[in-house]
Amino acid sequence: MNSMPKPPIDSQPADPDRAALRQRLRELRPQWLGSEDGASAQEALARRLGELLQQLEPEVLGLYWPLEGEFNAGAAFLPAFVPVGVQLALPYAFREGRRMEYRRWDGHADAGVKDECGIPSSDGARVTPDVVLLPCVGFNRAGYRLGYGGGYFDRWLAAHPGVTSVGLAWSCCEAEFAAQDHDQAPTLILTEREVLCP
């Protein structure tokens, strides 16, 4: 999981305030990760996530391919905190209809498959995870996540209301923003410091 493609560009008009906030937070992440606080954050968040997954006991765990300083749940920490027998899956995004599905993944490095947004994915069978991990560009105290603006995860969550969704974020990316009508709050947001439940 070391290929870092650019996130997909949203083709719909974006809220300029949100676009500026996304840009600011994306610029902040690598600086913060290089700091003393950021250096210990990956291990701390992995530990918290491992404890949470032991409680949730997923049968099919939806991961994501990390971009530009996002928490890498598929790195060396994966074998340590994913219970034996759990199926893994990666999202596959389709530009037409701006829809997304999850495909079974063997957990190994880049299989050479990319979705229609250019993000590494899998060519495995389509599955529906019972627990999904969501990347967060930012998050707020109300428990909403800020993504890249494409709405793929929001649409998928709206169509799968029974799924437990965990937003993974760095504490430095907490921000103030208003939720929009289409925004789907994750079940909880997990940072290296705390758990937020909306």
PDB file of C-alpha atoms in Angstrom:
ATOM      1  CA  MET A   1       0.000   0.000   0.000  1.00  0.00           C
ATOM      2  CA  ASN A   2       2.607   2.540  -0.955  1.00  0.00           C
ATOM      3  CA  SER A   3       1.278   3.863  -4.253  1.00  0.00           C
ATOM      4  CA  MET A   4      -0.222   7.286  -3.654  1.00  0.00           C
ATOM      5  CA  PRO A   5      -2.456   8.394  -6.535  1.00  0.00           C
ATOM      6  CA  LYS A   6      -4.132  11.758  -6.442  1.00  0.00           C
ATOM      7  CA  PRO A   7      -7.687  11.736  -5.094  1.00  0.00           C
ATOM      8  CA  PRO A   8     -10.413  11.932  -7.751  1.00  0.00           C
ATOM      9  CA  ILE A   9     -11.520  15.387  -8.810  1.00  0.00           C
ATOM     10  CA  ASP A  10     -15.181  16.027  -8.220  1.00  0.00           C
ATOM     11  CA  SER A  11     -16.997  16.993 -11.418  1.00  0.00           C
ATOM     12  CA  GLN A  12     -19.855  18.728  -9.589  1.00  0.00           C
ATOM     13  CA  PRO A  13     -19.581  22.316  -8.372  1.00  0.00           C
ATOM     14  CA  ALA A  14     -17.985  22.269  -4.931  1.00  0.00           C
ATOM     15  CA  ASP A  15     -18.762  24.405  -1.924  1.00  0.00           C
ATOM     16  CA  PRO A  16     -15.833  26.873  -2.009  1.00  0.00           C
ATOM     17  CA  ASP A  17     -15.561  26.880   1.784  1.00  0.00           C
ATOM     18  CA  ARG A  18     -15.341  23.095   1.903  1.00  0.00           C
ATOM     19  CA  ALA A  19     -12.913  23.007  -1.022  1.00  0.00           C
ATOM     20  CA  ALA A  20     -10.607  25.467   0.747  1.00  0.00           C
ATOM     21  CA  LEU A  21     -10.901  23.512   3.998  1.00  0.00           C
ATOM     22  CA  ARG A  22     -10.042  20.245   2.249  1.00  0.00           C
ATOM     23  CA  GLN A  23      -7.000  21.858   0.656  1.00  0.00           C
ATOM     24  CA  ARG A  24      -5.817  23.312   3.964  1.00  0.00           C
ATOM     25  CA  LEU A  25      -6.221  19.996   5.798  1.00  0.00           C
ATOM     26  CA  ARG A  26      -4.492  18.035   3.038  1.00  0.00           C
ATOM     27  CA  GLU A  27      -1.531  20.433   3.242  1.00  0.00           C
ATOM     28  CA  LEU A  28      -1.486  20.167   7.039  1.00  0.00           C
ATOM     29  CA  ARG A  29      -1.349  16.362   7.227  1.00  0.00           C
ATOM     30  CA  PRO A  30       2.207  15.720   5.965  1.00  0.00           C
ATOM     31  CA  GLN A  31       3.591  18.560   8.090  1.00  0.00           C
ATOM     32  CA  TRP A  32       1.857  17.226  11.184  1.00  0.00           C
ATOM     33  CA  LEU A  33       2.874  13.620  10.508  1.00  0.00           C
ATOM     34  CA  GLY A  34       6.490  14.804  10.433  1.00  0.00           C
ATOM     35  CA  SER A  35       6.140  16.392  13.875  1.00  0.00           C
ATOM     36  CA  GLU A  36       6.728  14.736  17.254  1.00  0.00           C
ATOM     37  CA  ASP A  37       2.974  14.261  17.775  1.00  0.00           C
ATOM     38  CA  GLY A  38       2.487  12.891  14.294  1.00  0.00           C
ATOM     39  CA  ALA A  39       5.378  10.448  14.601  1.00  0.00           C
ATOM     40  CA  SER A  40       3.609   8.445  17.308  1.00  0.00           C
ATOM     41  CA  ALA A  41       0.107   8.856  15.865  1.00  0.00           C
ATOM     42  CA  GLN A  42       0.168   5.907  13.419  1.00  0.00           C
ATOM     43  CA  GLU A  43       0.970   3.404  16.163  1.00  0.00           C
ATOM     44  CA  ALA A  44      -1.530   4.961  18.585  1.00  0.00           C
ATOM     45  CA  LEU A  45      -4.363   4.917  16.045  1.00  0.00           C
ATOM     46  CA  ALA A  46      -3.495   1.351  15.009  1.00  0.00           C
ATOM     47  CA  ARG A  47      -3.680   0.256  18.650  1.00  0.00           C
ATOM     48  CA  ARG A  48      -7.069   1.947  19.174  1.00  0.00           C
ATOM     49  CA  LEU A  49      -8.393   0.487  15.935  1.00  0.00           C
ATOM     50  CA  GLY A  50      -7.179  -2.985  16.878  1.00  0.00           C
ATOM     51  CA  GLU A  51      -9.028  -2.816  20.190  1.00  0.00           C
ATOM     52  CA  LEU A  52     -12.183  -1.623  18.449  1.00  0.00           C
ATOM     53  CA  LEU A  53     -12.074  -4.365  15.806  1.00  0.00           C
ATOM     54  CA  GLN A  54     -11.686  -7.006  18.509  1.00  0.00           C
ATOM     55  CA  GLN A  55     -14.966  -5.716  19.988  1.00  0.00           C
ATOM     56  CA  LEU A  56     -16.781  -5.409  16.656  1.00  0.00           C
ATOM     57  CA  GLU A  57     -15.719  -8.856  15.377  1.00  0.00           C
ATOM     58  CA  PRO A  58     -16.311  -8.103  11.675  1.00  0.00           C
ATOM     59  CA  GLU A  59     -16.969 -10.902   9.218  1.00  0.00           C
ATOM     60  CA  VAL A  60     -16.133  -8.745   6.187  1.00  0.00           C
ATOM     61  CA  LEU A  61     -14.002  -5.654   6.821  1.00  0.00           C
ATOM     62  CA  GLY A  62     -14.051  -2.869   4.250  1.00  0.00           C
ATOM     63  CA  LEU A  63     -10.723  -1.048   4.122  1.00  0.00           C
ATOM     64  CA  TYR A  64      -9.554   1.769   1.832  1.00  0.00           C
ATOM     65  CA  TRP A  65      -6.355   2.457  -0.087  1.00  0.00           C
ATOM     66  CA  PRO A  66      -4.625   5.343   1.754  1.00  0.00           C
ATOM     67  CA  LEU A  67      -3.943   8.600  -0.081  1.00  0.00           C
ATOM     68  CA  GLU A  68      -1.716  11.547   0.815  1.00  0.00           C
ATOM     69  CA  GLY A  69      -1.087  11.047   4.516  1.00  0.00           C
ATOM     70  CA  GLU A  70      -4.235   9.110   5.429  1.00  0.00           C
ATOM     71  CA  PHE A  71      -3.986   6.438   8.109  1.00  0.00           C
ATOM     72  CA  ASN A  72      -2.769   3.232   6.479  1.00  0.00           C
ATOM     73  CA  ALA A  73      -4.891   0.448   7.954  1.00  0.00           C
ATOM     74  CA  GLY A  74      -3.397  -2.046   5.514  1.00  0.00           C
ATOM     75  CA  ALA A  75       0.220  -1.507   6.494  1.00  0.00           C
ATOM     76  CA  ALA A  76       2.264  -3.624   8.879  1.00  0.00           C
ATOM     77  CA  PHE A  77      -0.439  -3.190  11.522  1.00  0.00           C
ATOM     78  CA  LEU A  78      -3.006  -5.193   9.551  1.00  0.00           C
ATOM     79  CA  PRO A  79      -1.981  -8.718  10.634  1.00  0.00           C
ATOM     80  CA  ALA A  80      -1.810  -7.591  14.256  1.00  0.00           C
ATOM     81  CA  PHE A  81      -5.316  -6.206  14.578  1.00  0.00           C
ATOM     82  CA  VAL A  82      -7.481  -8.074  12.072  1.00  0.00           C
ATOM     83  CA  PRO A  83      -8.847 -11.276  13.632  1.00  0.00           C
ATOM     84  CA  VAL A  84      -8.083 -14.539  11.819  1.00  0.00           C
ATOM     85  CA  GLY A  85     -10.729 -15.486   9.278  1.00  0.00           C
ATOM     86  CA  VAL A  86     -11.976 -11.967   8.581  1.00  0.00           C
ATOM     87  CA  GLN A  87     -12.516 -11.312   4.879  1.00  0.00           C
ATOM     88  CA  LEU A  88     -11.019  -8.055   3.630  1.00  0.00           C
ATOM     89  CA  ALA A  89     -12.439  -5.816   0.923  1.00  0.00           C
ATOM     90  CA  LEU A  90     -11.465  -2.641  -0.922  1.00  0.00           C
ATOM     91  CA  PRO A  91     -13.823  -0.099  -2.484  1.00  0.00           C
ATOM     92  CA  TYR A  92     -14.169   0.088  -6.250  1.00  0.00           C
ATOM     93  CA  ALA A  93     -15.573   3.409  -7.503  1.00  0.00           C
ATOM     94  CA  PHE A  94     -17.434   3.858 -10.790  1.00  0.00           C
ATOM     95  CA  ARG A  95     -17.499   7.335 -12.340  1.00  0.00           C
ATOM     96  CA  GLU A  96     -20.855   6.730 -14.027  1.00  0.00           C
ATOM     97  CA  GLY A  97     -23.547   7.164 -11.418  1.00  0.00           C
ATOM     98  CA  ARG A  98     -20.826   7.964  -8.888  1.00  0.00           C
ATOM     99  CA  ARG A  99     -21.377   4.642  -7.228  1.00  0.00           C
ATOM    100  CA  MET A 100     -19.102   2.355  -5.299  1.00  0.00           C
ATOM    101  CA  GLU A 101     -18.959  -1.295  -4.346  1.00  0.00           C
ATOM    102  CA  TYR A 102     -16.603  -3.379  -2.244  1.00  0.00           C
ATOM    103  CA  ARG A 103     -14.537  -6.214  -3.702  1.00  0.00           C
ATOM    104  CA  ARG A 104     -12.843  -9.011  -1.829  1.00  0.00           C
ATOM    105  CA  TRP A 105      -9.116  -8.366  -1.318  1.00  0.00           C
ATOM    106  CA  ASP A 106      -6.387 -10.782  -0.241  1.00  0.00           C
ATOM    107  CA  GLY A 107      -4.590  -8.147   1.849  1.00  0.00           C
ATOM    108  CA  HIS A 108      -1.426  -8.202  -0.228  1.00  0.00           C
ATOM    109  CA  ALA A 109       0.199  -5.238  -1.926  1.00  0.00           C
ATOM    110  CA  ASP A 110      -1.147  -3.493  -4.998  1.00  0.00           C
ATOM    111  CA  ALA A 111      -2.669  -6.084  -7.331  1.00  0.00           C
ATOM    112  CA  GLY A 112      -2.368  -3.743 -10.312  1.00  0.00           C
ATOM    113  CA  VAL A 113      -6.125  -3.111 -10.393  1.00  0.00           C
ATOM    114  CA  LYS A 114      -7.417   0.460 -10.258  1.00  0.00           C
ATOM    115  CA  ASP A 115     -10.973   1.683 -10.024  1.00  0.00           C
ATOM    116  CA  GLU A 116     -12.419   4.262 -12.419  1.00  0.00           C
ATOM    117  CA  CYS A 117     -11.045   7.079 -10.239  1.00  0.00           C
ATOM    118  CA  GLY A 118      -7.504   5.682 -10.526  1.00  0.00           C
ATOM    119  CA  ILE A 119      -7.316   4.405  -6.943  1.00  0.00           C
ATOM    120  CA  PRO A 120      -5.828   0.935  -6.338  1.00  0.00           C
ATOM    121  CA  SER A 121      -8.531  -1.649  -5.724  1.00  0.00           C
ATOM    122  CA  SER A 122      -9.178  -5.346  -6.243  1.00  0.00           C
ATOM    123  CA  ASP A 123     -10.641  -7.586  -8.921  1.00  0.00           C
ATOM    124  CA  GLY A 124     -12.100  -9.942  -6.300  1.00  0.00           C
ATOM    125  CA  ALA A 125     -15.755 -10.895  -5.959  1.00  0.00           C
ATOM    126  CA  ARG A 126     -18.244  -8.239  -4.912  1.00  0.00           C
ATOM    127  CA  VAL A 127     -18.978  -8.359  -1.157  1.00  0.00           C
ATOM    128  CA  THR A 128     -20.896  -6.297   1.387  1.00  0.00           C
ATOM    129  CA  PRO A 129     -18.817  -5.564   4.489  1.00  0.00           C
ATOM    130  CA  ASP A 130     -20.460  -5.451   7.901  1.00  0.00           C
ATOM    131  CA  VAL A 131     -17.768  -3.021   9.121  1.00  0.00           C
ATOM    132  CA  VAL A 132     -16.147  -0.360   6.930  1.00  0.00           C
ATOM    133  CA  LEU A 133     -13.233   1.962   7.632  1.00  0.00           C
ATOM    134  CA  LEU A 134     -13.583   5.423   6.109  1.00  0.00           C
ATOM    135  CA  PRO A 135     -10.788   7.878   5.320  1.00  0.00           C
ATOM    136  CA  CYS A 136     -11.305  11.369   6.711  1.00  0.00           C
ATOM    137  CA  VAL A 137      -9.750  14.491   5.262  1.00  0.00           C
ATOM    138  CA  GLY A 138     -11.310  16.177   8.282  1.00  0.00           C
ATOM    139  CA  PHE A 139     -13.999  15.709  10.907  1.00  0.00           C
ATOM    140  CA  ASN A 140     -16.083  17.817  13.270  1.00  0.00           C
ATOM    141  CA  ARG A 141     -17.304  17.498  16.852  1.00  0.00           C
ATOM    142  CA  ALA A 142     -20.779  16.538  15.629  1.00  0.00           C
ATOM    143  CA  GLY A 143     -19.274  13.316  14.254  1.00  0.00           C
ATOM    144  CA  TYR A 144     -19.306  14.109  10.527  1.00  0.00           C
ATOM    145  CA  ARG A 145     -16.383  13.383   8.241  1.00  0.00           C
ATOM    146  CA  LEU A 146     -15.080  15.526   5.423  1.00  0.00           C
ATOM    147  CA  GLY A 147     -14.010  13.482   2.407  1.00  0.00           C
ATOM    148  CA  TYR A 148     -12.728  14.501  -1.009  1.00  0.00           C
ATOM    149  CA  GLY A 149     -16.106  15.749  -2.205  1.00  0.00           C
ATOM    150  CA  GLY A 150     -17.152  12.950  -4.557  1.00  0.00           C
ATOM    151  CA  GLY A 151     -19.800  11.551  -2.217  1.00  0.00           C
ATOM    152  CA  TYR A 152     -18.944   7.912  -2.976  1.00  0.00           C
ATOM    153  CA  PHE A 153     -18.775   6.773   0.645  1.00  0.00           C
ATOM    154  CA  ASP A 154     -21.867   8.828   1.580  1.00  0.00           C
ATOM    155  CA  ARG A 155     -23.922   7.185  -1.155  1.00  0.00           C
ATOM    156  CA  TRP A 156     -22.704   3.721  -0.226  1.00  0.00           C
ATOM    157  CA  LEU A 157     -23.494   4.264   3.464  1.00  0.00           C
ATOM    158  CA  ALA A 158     -26.957   5.619   2.641  1.00  0.00           C
ATOM    159  CA  ALA A 159     -27.665   2.408   0.709  1.00  0.00           C
ATOM    160  CA  HIS A 160     -26.317   0.196   3.543  1.00  0.00           C
ATOM    161  CA  PRO A 161     -27.725   1.659   6.778  1.00  0.00           C
ATOM    162  CA  GLY A 162     -26.991  -1.418   8.920  1.00  0.00           C
ATOM    163  CA  VAL A 163     -23.231  -1.326   8.356  1.00  0.00           C
ATOM    164  CA  THR A 164     -20.929  -0.165  11.163  1.00  0.00           C
ATOM    165  CA  SER A 165     -18.783   2.647   9.761  1.00  0.00           C
ATOM    166  CA  VAL A 166     -15.606   3.909  11.411  1.00  0.00           C
ATOM    167  CA  GLY A 167     -14.079   7.177  10.235  1.00  0.00           C
ATOM    168  CA  LEU A 168     -10.299   7.211  10.747  1.00  0.00           C
ATOM    169  CA  ALA A 169      -8.749  10.631  11.238  1.00  0.00           C
ATOM    170  CA  TRP A 170      -5.768  12.429  12.658  1.00  0.00           C
ATOM    171  CA  SER A 171      -6.592  14.697  15.612  1.00  0.00           C
ATOM    172  CA  CYS A 172      -4.959  17.638  13.805  1.00  0.00           C
ATOM    173  CA  CYS A 173      -7.721  17.485  11.176  1.00  0.00           C
ATOM    174  CA  GLU A 174     -10.594  18.431  13.448  1.00  0.00           C
ATOM    175  CA  ALA A 175     -12.389  21.377  11.839  1.00  0.00           C
ATOM    176  CA  GLU A 176     -15.597  23.356  11.947  1.00  0.00           C
ATOM    177  CA  PHE A 177     -17.960  22.757   9.042  1.00  0.00           C
ATOM    178  CA  ALA A 178     -21.686  22.301   8.642  1.00  0.00           C
ATOM    179  CA  ALA A 179     -23.071  18.938   7.578  1.00  0.00           C
ATOM    180  CA  GLN A 180     -24.821  18.906   4.204  1.00  0.00           C
ATOM    181  CA  ASP A 181     -28.039  17.051   3.394  1.00  0.00           C
ATOM    182  CA  HIS A 182     -26.249  14.146   1.697  1.00  0.00           C
ATOM    183  CA  ASP A 183     -23.612  13.708   4.422  1.00  0.00           C
ATOM    184  CA  GLN A 184     -23.773  10.399   6.273  1.00  0.00           C
ATOM    185  CA  ALA A 185     -22.242  10.503   9.746  1.00  0.00           C
ATOM    186  CA  PRO A 186     -20.120   7.431  10.475  1.00  0.00           C
ATOM    187  CA  THR A 187     -21.103   5.234  13.411  1.00  0.00           C
ATOM    188  CA  LEU A 188     -18.047   6.717  15.105  1.00  0.00           C
ATOM    189  CA  ILE A 189     -14.851   8.595  14.347  1.00  0.00           C
ATOM    190  CA  LEU A 190     -11.588   7.287  15.736  1.00  0.00           C
ATOM    191  CA  THR A 191      -8.418   9.353  16.089  1.00  0.00           C
ATOM    192  CA  GLU A 192      -5.145   8.540  17.787  1.00  0.00           C
ATOM    193  CA  ARG A 193      -6.509  10.380  20.837  1.00  0.00           C
ATOM    194  CA  GLU A 194     -10.249   9.745  21.123  1.00  0.00           C
ATOM    195  CA  VAL A 195     -13.497   8.202  19.934  1.00  0.00           C
ATOM    196  CA  LEU A 196     -16.332  10.462  18.748  1.00  0.00           C
ATOM    197  CA  CYS A 197     -19.871   9.082  18.509  1.00  0.00           C
ATOM    198  CA  PRO A 198     -22.507  11.328  16.879  1.00  0.00           C
TER     199      PRO A 198
END
